[in-house]
Short mmCIF file of C-alpha atoms (C1' of nucleotides) in Angstrom, two decimals:
data_model
loop_
_atom_site.label_atom_id
_atom_site.label_comp_id
_atom_site.label_asym_id
_atom_site.label_seq_id
_atom_site.Cartn_x
_atom_site.Cartn_y
_atom_site.Cartn_z
CA MET A 1063 0.10 -0.08 -0.14
CA ASN A 1064 1.17 3.41 -0.97
CA ASP A 1065 1.21 6.10 1.72
CA LYS A 1066 -0.23 8.59 -0.89
CA PHE A 1067 -3.64 6.87 -0.69
CA TYR A 1068 -3.93 8.18 2.84
CA THR A 1069 -3.47 11.91 1.43
CA LEU A 1070 -6.65 11.51 -0.77
CA PRO A 1071 -9.74 13.04 0.72
CA MET A 1072 -11.76 10.65 2.87
CA GLU A 1073 -14.63 10.60 0.25
CA LYS A 1074 -12.41 9.31 -2.69
CA GLN A 1075 -10.77 6.79 -0.36
CA HIS A 1076 -14.24 5.45 0.53
CA THR A 1077 -15.27 5.46 -3.17
CA ILE A 1078 -12.30 3.27 -4.07
CA LEU A 1079 -12.46 0.82 -1.10
CA ASN A 1080 -16.24 0.53 -1.67
CA ALA A 1081 -15.66 -0.29 -5.19
CA ALA A 1082 -13.05 -2.90 -4.25
CA MET A 1083 -15.36 -4.41 -1.61
CA HIS A 1084 -18.28 -4.46 -4.09
CA VAL A 1085 -16.38 -6.66 -6.52
CA PHE A 1086 -14.47 -8.58 -4.15
CA SER A 1087 -18.01 -9.45 -2.52
CA LYS A 1088 -19.28 -10.72 -5.70
CA TYR A 1089 -16.96 -13.57 -6.67
CA GLU A 1090 -13.98 -15.52 -5.51
CA TYR A 1091 -10.58 -13.68 -5.54
CA LYS A 1092 -9.43 -15.08 -8.90
CA LYS A 1093 -12.49 -14.05 -10.73
CA CYS A 1094 -12.26 -10.46 -9.60
CA SER A 1095 -10.49 -8.11 -12.09
CA THR A 1096 -8.75 -5.01 -11.19
CA GLU A 1097 -10.17 -3.33 -14.25
CA GLU A 1098 -13.67 -3.88 -12.91
CA ILE A 1099 -12.65 -2.33 -9.49
CA ALA A 1100 -11.15 0.59 -11.29
CA LYS A 1101 -13.98 1.28 -13.32
CA LYS A 1102 -16.32 0.95 -10.58
CA ALA A 1103 -14.30 3.27 -8.83
CA GLY A 1104 -14.10 5.88 -11.62
CA ILE A 1105 -10.46 5.84 -11.99
CA SER A 1106 -7.86 4.02 -14.23
CA LYS A 1107 -6.42 0.73 -13.54
CA ALA A 1108 -2.93 2.29 -13.70
CA LEU A 1109 -3.94 4.66 -10.73
CA LEU A 1110 -5.32 1.79 -8.82
CA PHE A 1111 -1.85 0.26 -9.07
CA HIS A 1112 -0.32 3.51 -8.16
CA TYR A 1113 -2.06 3.41 -4.78
CA PHE A 1114 -1.75 -0.19 -4.23
CA GLU A 1115 1.37 -2.58 -4.99
CA GLY A 1116 -0.81 -5.13 -6.59
CA LYS A 1117 -4.18 -7.16 -6.51
CA LYS A 1118 -3.11 -9.18 -3.54
CA ASP A 1119 -1.97 -6.17 -1.68
CA LEU A 1120 -5.27 -4.47 -2.21
CA TYR A 1121 -7.23 -7.43 -1.13
CA LEU A 1122 -5.43 -8.03 2.10
CA TYR A 1123 -5.27 -4.22 2.85
CA LEU A 1124 -9.00 -4.26 2.41
CA TYR A 1125 -9.60 -7.08 4.63
CA GLN A 1126 -7.64 -5.33 7.38
CA TYR A 1127 -9.56 -2.24 7.03
CA ALA A 1128 -12.94 -3.86 6.83
CA LEU A 1129 -12.26 -6.00 9.86
CA ASP A 1130 -11.06 -2.90 12.00
CA PHE A 1131 -13.88 -0.92 10.93
CA PHE A 1132 -16.37 -3.62 11.66
CA VAL A 1133 -15.18 -4.16 15.01
CA ARG A 1134 -14.66 -0.58 15.87
CA GLU A 1135 -18.05 0.48 14.80
CA MET A 1136 -19.86 -2.43 16.49
CA SER A 1137 -18.28 -1.58 19.76
CA LYS A 1138 -18.79 2.08 19.55
CA THR A 1139 -22.42 2.49 20.91
CA HIS A 1140 -22.64 -0.86 22.58
CA ASP A 1141 -24.03 -0.54 26.00
CA TYR A 1142 -22.34 -3.33 28.36
CA ASN A 1143 -24.88 -2.63 31.09
CA GLU A 1144 -28.02 -3.40 28.89
CA THR A 1145 -29.66 -6.85 29.79
CA ASP A 1146 -32.86 -6.56 27.56
CA TYR A 1147 -32.45 -9.25 25.02
CA PHE A 1148 -34.19 -7.36 22.29
CA LYS A 1149 -32.83 -3.97 23.00
CA ILE A 1150 -29.23 -5.58 22.57
CA LEU A 1151 -30.41 -7.04 19.32
CA VAL A 1152 -31.79 -3.67 18.14
CA ASN A 1153 -28.80 -1.60 19.01
CA ALA A 1154 -26.48 -4.27 17.36
CA GLN A 1155 -28.63 -3.98 14.16
CA MET A 1156 -28.55 -0.24 14.19
CA ASN A 1157 -24.70 -0.36 14.25
CA LYS A 1158 -24.75 -2.56 11.42
CA MET A 1159 -26.97 -0.52 9.50
CA ASP A 1160 -24.63 2.59 10.24
CA ILE A 1161 -21.75 0.44 8.99
CA LEU A 1162 -23.61 -0.37 5.78
CA ARG A 1163 -24.47 3.19 5.19
CA VAL A 1164 -20.74 3.85 4.71
CA HIS A 1165 -19.59 0.55 3.39
CA PRO A 1166 -22.62 -1.05 1.60
CA ASP A 1167 -20.76 -4.36 0.86
CA LEU A 1168 -18.65 -4.62 4.01
CA MET A 1169 -20.61 -7.69 5.60
CA GLN A 1170 -20.70 -9.70 2.38
CA PHE A 1171 -16.86 -8.93 1.70
CA LEU A 1172 -15.85 -10.27 4.98
CA VAL A 1173 -17.94 -13.39 4.61
CA LYS A 1174 -16.36 -13.88 1.04
CA PHE A 1175 -13.04 -13.43 2.50
CA TYR A 1176 -13.68 -15.81 5.23
CA LEU A 1177 -14.70 -18.52 2.54
CA GLU A 1178 -11.96 -17.79 0.27
CA GLU A 1179 -9.64 -20.84 -0.30
CA ASN A 1180 -7.26 -19.66 -3.08
CA PRO A 1181 -3.93 -20.46 -1.70
CA GLU A 1182 -2.29 -17.35 -3.16
CA VAL A 1183 -4.29 -15.33 -0.66
CA TYR A 1184 -5.06 -17.67 2.04
CA ASP A 1185 -3.33 -17.47 5.33
CA GLU A 1186 -4.55 -18.03 9.05
CA LYS A 1187 -6.18 -14.55 8.88
CA ASN A 1188 -9.06 -15.85 6.89
CA LYS A 1189 -10.54 -17.47 9.89
CA GLU A 1190 -10.14 -14.53 12.18
CA PHE A 1191 -13.50 -13.10 11.15
CA ALA A 1192 -15.56 -16.16 12.22
CA ALA A 1193 -13.81 -16.09 15.58
CA ILE A 1194 -14.22 -12.36 16.18
CA LEU A 1195 -17.98 -12.45 15.08
CA SER A 1196 -18.68 -15.49 17.43
CA GLU A 1197 -16.63 -13.98 20.28
CA SER A 1198 -18.27 -10.45 19.95
CA SER A 1199 -21.76 -12.02 19.56
CA LYS A 1200 -21.08 -14.16 22.75
CA ARG A 1201 -19.86 -10.86 24.53
CA PHE A 1202 -22.78 -8.72 23.33
CA MET A 1203 -25.42 -11.33 24.44
CA ASP A 1204 -23.65 -12.17 27.67
CA ARG A 1205 -25.65 -10.09 29.85
CA ALA A 1206 -28.91 -10.67 27.66
CA ASP A 1207 -31.61 -11.90 30.14
CA THR A 1208 -33.81 -14.71 28.65
CA SER A 1209 -35.70 -15.00 32.08
CA LYS A 1210 -38.42 -12.73 30.59
CA PHE A 1211 -39.06 -15.43 28.02
CA LYS A 1212 -42.24 -17.33 28.21
CA GLU A 1213 -41.89 -21.13 29.40
CA GLY A 1214 -40.46 -23.41 26.86
CA ILE A 1215 -38.91 -20.89 24.40
CA ASP A 1216 -35.71 -22.07 23.06
CA ALA A 1217 -33.50 -18.69 23.22
CA GLU A 1218 -30.89 -20.28 21.05
CA LYS A 1219 -33.45 -21.10 18.18
CA ILE A 1220 -35.13 -17.66 18.55
CA LEU A 1221 -31.69 -15.90 18.12
CA ASN A 1222 -31.21 -17.97 15.01
CA ILE A 1223 -34.64 -16.94 13.59
CA ILE A 1224 -33.96 -13.15 14.37
CA VAL A 1225 -30.60 -13.35 12.75
CA TRP A 1226 -32.02 -15.10 9.51
CA MET A 1227 -34.93 -12.76 9.64
CA ALA A 1228 -32.64 -9.58 9.81
CA ASP A 1229 -30.60 -11.20 7.01
CA GLY A 1230 -33.56 -11.96 4.78
CA TYR A 1231 -34.89 -8.44 5.37
CA MET A 1232 -31.78 -6.74 4.40
CA ARG A 1233 -31.40 -9.01 1.38
CA SER A 1234 -35.00 -8.20 0.42
CA ARG A 1235 -34.18 -4.40 0.21
CA THR A 1236 -32.89 -3.05 -3.20
CA GLU A 1237 -30.15 -0.90 -3.42
CA LYS A 1238 -32.41 2.20 -3.72
CA ASP A 1239 -34.44 1.22 -0.56
CA LEU A 1240 -31.20 1.33 1.50
CA GLU A 1241 -30.86 5.10 0.76
CA ASN A 1242 -33.87 5.76 3.12
CA THR A 1243 -32.29 4.54 6.30
CA ASP A 1244 -34.96 5.67 8.65
CA ARG A 1245 -37.72 3.94 6.76
CA ILE A 1246 -35.72 0.80 6.99
CA ASN A 1247 -35.01 0.89 10.64
CA GLU A 1248 -38.48 1.60 11.35
CA GLU A 1249 -39.75 -1.37 9.31
CA TYR A 1250 -36.94 -3.68 10.77
CA LEU A 1251 -38.29 -2.73 14.20
CA GLU A 1252 -41.76 -3.76 13.37
CA TYR A 1253 -40.34 -7.22 12.73
CA ILE A 1254 -38.21 -7.38 15.88
CA GLU A 1255 -41.30 -6.20 17.74
CA ILE A 1256 -43.37 -9.22 16.40
CA MET A 1257 -40.72 -11.56 17.73
CA ARG A 1258 -40.46 -9.89 21.06
CA ARG A 1259 -44.31 -10.04 21.66
CA GLN A 1260 -44.15 -13.74 20.79
CA CYS A 1261 -41.27 -14.58 23.20
CA TYR A 1262 -41.85 -12.20 26.35
CA LYS A 1263 -44.12 -13.03 29.28
CA GLU A 1264 -47.33 -10.97 29.27
CA GLU A 1265 -45.86 -8.85 32.16
CA TYR A 1266 -43.00 -7.63 30.11
CA LEU A 1267 -45.08 -6.34 27.17
CA VAL A 1268 -45.79 -2.77 27.98
CA MET B 29 -28.88 -29.54 -27.67
CA ASN B 30 -27.96 -32.79 -29.15
CA ASP B 31 -30.51 -35.75 -28.94
CA LYS B 32 -27.78 -38.12 -27.73
CA PHE B 33 -27.75 -36.45 -24.29
CA TYR B 34 -30.99 -38.03 -23.77
CA THR B 35 -29.64 -41.45 -24.54
CA LEU B 36 -27.30 -41.23 -21.50
CA PRO B 37 -28.22 -42.90 -18.13
CA MET B 38 -30.22 -40.64 -16.05
CA GLU B 39 -27.64 -40.35 -13.39
CA LYS B 40 -24.98 -39.03 -15.86
CA GLN B 41 -27.45 -36.60 -17.28
CA HIS B 42 -28.07 -35.38 -13.69
CA THR B 43 -24.26 -35.07 -12.97
CA ILE B 44 -23.89 -32.90 -15.88
CA LEU B 45 -26.86 -30.76 -15.31
CA ASN B 46 -25.96 -30.34 -11.69
CA ALA B 47 -22.27 -29.28 -12.70
CA ALA B 48 -23.70 -26.70 -15.03
CA MET B 49 -26.34 -25.54 -12.37
CA HIS B 50 -23.61 -25.30 -9.79
CA VAL B 51 -21.27 -23.04 -11.79
CA PHE B 52 -24.11 -21.02 -13.42
CA SER B 53 -25.48 -20.31 -9.98
CA LYS B 54 -22.22 -19.05 -8.71
CA TYR B 55 -21.63 -16.19 -11.16
CA GLU B 56 -22.84 -14.20 -13.89
CA TYR B 57 -23.15 -15.99 -17.39
CA LYS B 58 -20.09 -14.47 -18.72
CA LYS B 59 -17.86 -15.46 -15.73
CA CYS B 60 -19.07 -19.23 -16.02
CA SER B 61 -16.50 -21.19 -17.90
CA THR B 62 -17.21 -24.30 -19.69
CA GLU B 63 -14.21 -25.82 -18.82
CA GLU B 64 -15.27 -25.40 -15.12
CA ILE B 65 -18.55 -27.09 -15.77
CA ALA B 66 -16.89 -29.95 -17.72
CA LYS B 67 -14.31 -30.42 -14.96
CA LYS B 68 -17.18 -30.49 -12.27
CA ALA B 69 -19.11 -33.07 -14.24
CA GLY B 70 -16.01 -35.22 -14.69
CA ILE B 71 -16.03 -35.03 -18.51
CA SER B 72 -13.96 -33.18 -21.13
CA LYS B 73 -15.01 -29.88 -22.42
CA ALA B 74 -15.04 -31.31 -25.87
CA LEU B 75 -17.61 -33.81 -24.71
CA LEU B 76 -19.79 -31.23 -23.18
CA PHE B 77 -19.72 -29.60 -26.63
CA HIS B 78 -20.76 -32.77 -28.26
CA TYR B 79 -23.91 -32.78 -26.20
CA PHE B 80 -24.62 -29.20 -26.37
CA GLU B 81 -24.51 -26.88 -29.41
CA GLY B 82 -22.64 -24.08 -27.26
CA LYS B 83 -22.47 -22.37 -23.91
CA LYS B 84 -25.47 -20.37 -24.62
CA ASP B 85 -27.43 -23.44 -25.69
CA LEU B 86 -26.59 -25.35 -22.46
CA TYR B 87 -27.69 -22.32 -20.57
CA LEU B 88 -31.03 -21.80 -22.18
CA TYR B 89 -31.67 -25.68 -22.16
CA LEU B 90 -30.80 -25.79 -18.48
CA TYR B 91 -33.08 -23.01 -17.55
CA GLN B 92 -35.97 -24.60 -19.35
CA TYR B 93 -35.31 -27.93 -17.69
CA ALA B 94 -34.75 -26.30 -14.25
CA LEU B 95 -38.13 -24.34 -14.42
CA ASP B 96 -40.09 -27.38 -15.79
CA PHE B 97 -38.55 -29.49 -12.89
CA PHE B 98 -39.35 -26.94 -10.18
CA VAL B 99 -42.91 -26.37 -11.57
CA ARG B 100 -43.62 -30.12 -12.00
CA GLU B 101 -42.10 -31.08 -8.53
CA MET B 102 -43.76 -28.39 -6.54
CA SER B 103 -47.28 -29.26 -7.86
CA LYS B 104 -46.79 -33.10 -7.47
CA THR B 105 -47.80 -33.49 -3.81
CA HIS B 106 -49.53 -30.13 -3.20
CA ASP B 107 -52.87 -30.61 -1.59
CA TYR B 108 -55.31 -28.03 -2.89
CA ASN B 109 -57.89 -28.86 -0.27
CA GLU B 110 -55.58 -28.20 2.84
CA THR B 111 -56.32 -25.03 4.57
CA ASP B 112 -53.95 -24.92 7.49
CA TYR B 113 -51.44 -22.23 6.90
CA PHE B 114 -48.54 -24.02 8.53
CA LYS B 115 -49.34 -27.29 6.87
CA ILE B 116 -49.34 -25.76 3.49
CA LEU B 117 -45.89 -24.28 4.19
CA VAL B 118 -44.33 -27.48 5.63
CA ASN B 119 -45.60 -29.34 2.57
CA ALA B 120 -44.11 -26.78 0.23
CA GLN B 121 -40.87 -26.87 2.00
CA MET B 122 -40.65 -30.61 1.94
CA ASN B 123 -41.13 -30.42 -1.95
CA LYS B 124 -38.34 -27.99 -2.03
CA MET B 125 -36.12 -30.27 -0.06
CA ASP B 126 -36.99 -33.10 -2.54
CA ILE B 127 -36.06 -30.84 -5.38
CA LEU B 128 -32.73 -29.89 -3.60
CA ARG B 129 -31.80 -33.47 -3.21
CA VAL B 130 -31.94 -34.18 -6.82
CA HIS B 131 -30.53 -30.72 -7.92
CA PRO B 132 -28.73 -28.91 -5.08
CA ASP B 133 -28.39 -25.74 -6.82
CA LEU B 134 -31.57 -25.46 -8.71
CA MET B 135 -33.17 -22.62 -6.77
CA GLN B 136 -30.06 -20.55 -6.88
CA PHE B 137 -29.60 -21.17 -10.60
CA LEU B 138 -33.16 -19.97 -11.28
CA VAL B 139 -32.55 -16.75 -9.34
CA LYS B 140 -29.31 -16.18 -11.03
CA PHE B 141 -30.96 -16.49 -14.27
CA TYR B 142 -33.68 -14.23 -13.27
CA LEU B 143 -31.17 -11.61 -12.29
CA GLU B 144 -28.84 -12.10 -15.43
CA GLU B 145 -28.60 -9.14 -17.78
CA ASN B 146 -26.10 -10.04 -20.30
CA PRO B 147 -27.88 -9.15 -23.61
CA GLU B 148 -26.26 -12.15 -25.13
CA VAL B 149 -28.62 -14.36 -23.16
CA TYR B 150 -31.28 -12.04 -22.22
CA ASP B 151 -34.88 -12.35 -23.34
CA GLU B 152 -38.36 -12.07 -22.11
CA LYS B 153 -37.91 -15.59 -20.56
CA ASN B 154 -35.66 -14.35 -17.82
CA LYS B 155 -38.73 -12.86 -15.95
CA GLU B 156 -40.94 -15.88 -16.12
CA PHE B 157 -39.59 -17.39 -12.96
CA ALA B 158 -40.54 -14.45 -10.70
CA ALA B 159 -43.95 -14.64 -12.11
CA ILE B 160 -44.63 -18.37 -11.85
CA LEU B 161 -43.05 -18.17 -8.16
CA SER B 162 -45.38 -15.20 -7.08
CA GLU B 163 -48.54 -16.85 -8.86
CA SER B 164 -47.74 -20.30 -7.64
CA SER B 165 -47.20 -18.99 -4.06
CA LYS B 166 -50.33 -16.98 -4.29
CA ARG B 167 -52.12 -20.14 -5.58
CA PHE B 168 -50.55 -22.26 -2.76
CA MET B 169 -51.63 -20.02 -0.20
CA ASP B 170 -54.98 -19.14 -1.50
CA ARG B 171 -56.75 -21.38 0.77
CA ALA B 172 -54.50 -20.72 3.64
CA ASP B 173 -56.63 -19.97 6.58
CA THR B 174 -55.33 -17.05 8.85
CA SER B 175 -58.54 -17.15 10.92
CA LYS B 176 -56.80 -19.45 13.46
CA PHE B 177 -54.04 -16.60 14.13
CA LYS B 178 -54.27 -14.71 17.35
CA GLU B 179 -55.51 -11.11 17.34
CA GLY B 180 -53.10 -8.46 15.90
CA ILE B 181 -51.00 -10.90 14.15
CA ASP B 182 -49.96 -9.62 10.68
CA ALA B 183 -50.16 -12.78 8.46
CA GLU B 184 -48.00 -11.14 5.70
CA LYS B 185 -45.17 -10.24 7.93
CA ILE B 186 -45.26 -13.67 9.50
CA LEU B 187 -44.99 -15.15 6.07
CA ASN B 188 -42.04 -13.08 5.41
CA ILE B 189 -40.40 -14.08 8.57
CA ILE B 190 -40.92 -17.77 7.86
CA VAL B 191 -39.52 -17.54 4.19
CA TRP B 192 -36.62 -15.52 5.46
CA MET B 193 -36.22 -18.15 8.27
CA ALA B 194 -36.32 -21.10 5.79
CA ASP B 195 -33.82 -19.37 3.65
CA GLY B 196 -31.52 -18.74 6.43
CA TYR B 197 -31.76 -22.23 7.85
CA MET B 198 -30.97 -23.74 4.42
CA ARG B 199 -28.05 -21.29 4.04
CA SER B 200 -26.67 -22.19 7.23
CA ARG B 201 -26.43 -25.93 6.44
CA THR B 202 -23.29 -26.89 4.89
CA GLU B 203 -23.21 -29.32 1.74
CA LYS B 204 -22.48 -32.19 3.96
CA ASP B 205 -25.40 -31.47 6.33
CA LEU B 206 -27.64 -31.66 3.13
CA GLU B 207 -27.00 -35.35 2.71
CA ASN B 208 -28.92 -36.08 5.96
CA THR B 209 -32.42 -35.06 4.72
CA ASP B 210 -34.34 -36.52 7.52
CA ARG B 211 -32.33 -34.73 10.09
CA ILE B 212 -32.77 -31.40 8.15
CA ASN B 213 -36.45 -31.76 7.84
CA GLU B 214 -36.78 -32.61 11.54
CA GLU B 215 -34.82 -29.70 12.66
CA TYR B 216 -36.78 -27.44 10.14
CA LEU B 217 -40.10 -28.46 11.47
CA GLU B 218 -38.90 -27.49 14.92
CA TYR B 219 -38.43 -24.05 13.81
CA ILE B 220 -41.73 -24.00 11.84
CA GLU B 221 -43.53 -25.14 15.08
CA ILE B 222 -42.03 -22.41 17.02
CA MET B 223 -43.55 -19.82 14.68
CA ARG B 224 -46.77 -21.77 14.76
CA ARG B 225 -47.07 -21.86 18.48
CA GLN B 226 -46.59 -18.23 18.60
CA CYS B 227 -49.14 -17.35 15.93
CA TYR B 228 -52.14 -19.69 16.59
CA LYS B 229 -54.73 -19.07 19.16
CA GLU B 230 -54.64 -21.37 22.17
CA GLU B 231 -57.53 -23.43 21.09
CA TYR B 232 -55.80 -24.80 17.81
CA LEU B 233 -52.53 -25.65 19.70
CA VAL B 234 -53.05 -29.33 20.33
"C1'" DA C 1128 -11.05 -57.25 -39.56
"C1'" DT C 1129 -14.19 -53.59 -39.85
"C1'" DG C 1130 -17.40 -50.12 -38.55
"C1'" DT C 1131 -19.52 -47.16 -35.16
"C1'" DC C 1132 -19.31 -43.74 -32.16
"C1'" DA C 1133 -18.37 -41.77 -27.64
"C1'" DT C 1134 -14.47 -39.54 -25.70
"C1'" DT C 1135 -10.38 -36.85 -25.33
"C1'" DG C 1136 -5.83 -33.98 -25.61
"C1'" DA C 1137 -4.01 -30.54 -28.22
"C1'" DC C 1138 -4.70 -26.72 -30.42
"C1'" DC C 1139 -7.15 -22.19 -32.48
"C1'" DG C 1140 -7.79 -17.16 -32.62
"C1'" DA C 1141 -9.79 -13.86 -29.58
"C1'" DT C 1142 -10.27 -12.01 -25.23
"C1'" DT C 1143 -9.00 -10.73 -20.66
"C1'" DC C 1144 -5.81 -11.08 -17.12
"C1'" DG C 1145 -2.32 -8.35 -13.67
"C1'" DG C 1146 0.84 -5.22 -14.19
"C1'" DT C 1147 4.24 -1.48 -16.47
"C1'" DC C 1148 5.43 2.75 -18.55
"C1'" DA C 1149 6.10 6.84 -21.24
"C1'" DA C 1150 3.33 10.65 -21.97
"C1'" DT C 1151 -0.07 14.18 -20.43
"C1'" DG C 1152 -1.78 17.84 -17.88
"C1'" DA C 1153 -2.89 20.54 -13.78
"C1'" DC C 1154 -0.77 23.33 -10.62
"C1'" DA C 1155 2.77 25.39 -7.52
"C1'" DT C 1156 7.25 27.49 -7.41
"C1'" DT C 1157 10.74 30.34 -9.27
"C1'" DA D 393 7.21 32.55 -18.88
"C1'" DA D 394 9.90 28.74 -17.56
"C1'" DT D 395 10.64 24.98 -14.75
"C1'" DG D 396 9.52 21.23 -11.61
"C1'" DT D 397 6.43 18.11 -9.30
"C1'" DC D 398 3.29 14.66 -9.35
"C1'" DA D 399 -1.34 12.60 -9.91
"C1'" DT D 400 -3.41 10.39 -13.77
"C1'" DT D 401 -3.97 8.00 -17.96
"C1'" DG D 402 -4.04 5.37 -22.71
"C1'" DA D 403 -1.56 2.15 -24.86
"C1'" DC D 404 0.86 -1.74 -24.26
"C1'" DC D 405 3.01 -6.17 -22.45
"C1'" DG D 406 3.43 -11.50 -22.04
"C1'" DA D 407 0.87 -14.75 -19.83
"C1'" DA D 408 -3.47 -16.98 -18.97
"C1'" DT D 409 -8.04 -18.10 -20.23
"C1'" DC D 410 -11.99 -17.79 -22.92
"C1'" DG D 411 -15.52 -20.60 -26.24
"C1'" DG D 412 -15.20 -23.64 -29.60
"C1'" DT D 413 -12.83 -27.26 -33.06
"C1'" DC D 414 -10.87 -31.49 -34.69
"C1'" DA D 415 -8.17 -35.32 -35.63
"C1'" DA D 416 -7.10 -39.24 -33.03
"C1'" DT D 417 -8.00 -42.64 -29.69
"C1'" DG D 418 -10.20 -46.59 -27.94
"C1'" DA D 419 -13.99 -49.50 -26.44
"C1'" DC D 420 -17.50 -52.29 -28.26
"C1'" DA D 421 -20.62 -54.51 -31.65
"C1'" DT D 422 -20.88 -56.83 -35.88
#
DNA sequence: ATGTCATTGACCGATTCGGTCAATGACATT
DNA sequence: AATGTCATTGACCGAATCGGTCAATGACAT
């Protein structure tokens, strides 16, 4: 990575990084062309190679950047004293939305990176993401209180349903939808509320 | 398409079709190589071109085959007299599982085909799938009875949650998991049952 | 011994790949 | 106006890969 990249205005940096994330999140490493990234970023391929030493360099830098950004943003507004199961979930989702507003393909890129098997770019770092994800989700949900749940509710399965639901909901939104963040959040909260009303004992549903 | 393809044993036909579906479901048309398909099918590229006139021919034949197979199998065991919301859903899911057992990438291939925008292979057929899907889902859910639902339950949102949940559940299974169909069905039913218990009035939960 | 036909490795020209470089142009300094 | 600096690019490189072809192989029936 060339230090000159940092001297670019933040907006241009993001344009380039987002273009790279977009392409790298679509296919495996080998099928991603630097030409496509450059075109998406609105610059020439030559300039892209001026900022980064090569395709591999860009790819690995991008991963480090994305992972750092993800961890930093997710921790930012997390309240470690909150114990309400659904409030924790909603807060986490809001953080995720904020991330996606800056880097729309960040999550998918991290997943693709995690699944990448090309030996050319494979090292032990590829599995970091899963570890961090499960560790932080454990840490986030650590204080989560399931005692408010009705009898016979399997909290683990409920968490799965909510995660799948959130994923499906986001996937069902088009690129244009995503611009209206408030509308998205509002609608998403309705879905979370459905699950909450089904899971909590009557006394906690005020 | 060469008629000799039909003279192959069914198993070999499926091997080739599945290999093609697998590759075509991964990336857009242009990025899919016939070499990769042939390798996955365990035959030479030359033989693949012996059975099909070209890449485009294979692609379009595959779509027609997949769509026909999907429609036929989904209708096969559907009971048009059933009115129970969740029984209809479970039955549809079972049909889907049966399809995936024969052609693991059929659904994803149909979706990718629907999203394909390459003018080289684009025609009005690309949008058939969405129409058929929404029409048949409407037809399937036509008799579905939501009167058993508790007060204040939004059936449409529930249906979304269940679809997203089913999608997320399938996605979370690895290729190896999918071999054990019974286990999958059993576990899936547990998730459906959770949603059913939350949605139905007490009197219908026996 | 001959004919049939599925199957393949080697090859084609065209395109695309990651990467390079000389040339351009905008702008600051003198 | 002349010079220097440096971001930016179009044109280009050899190598790899693309869709597709074909002569040769080999298994098997007659």
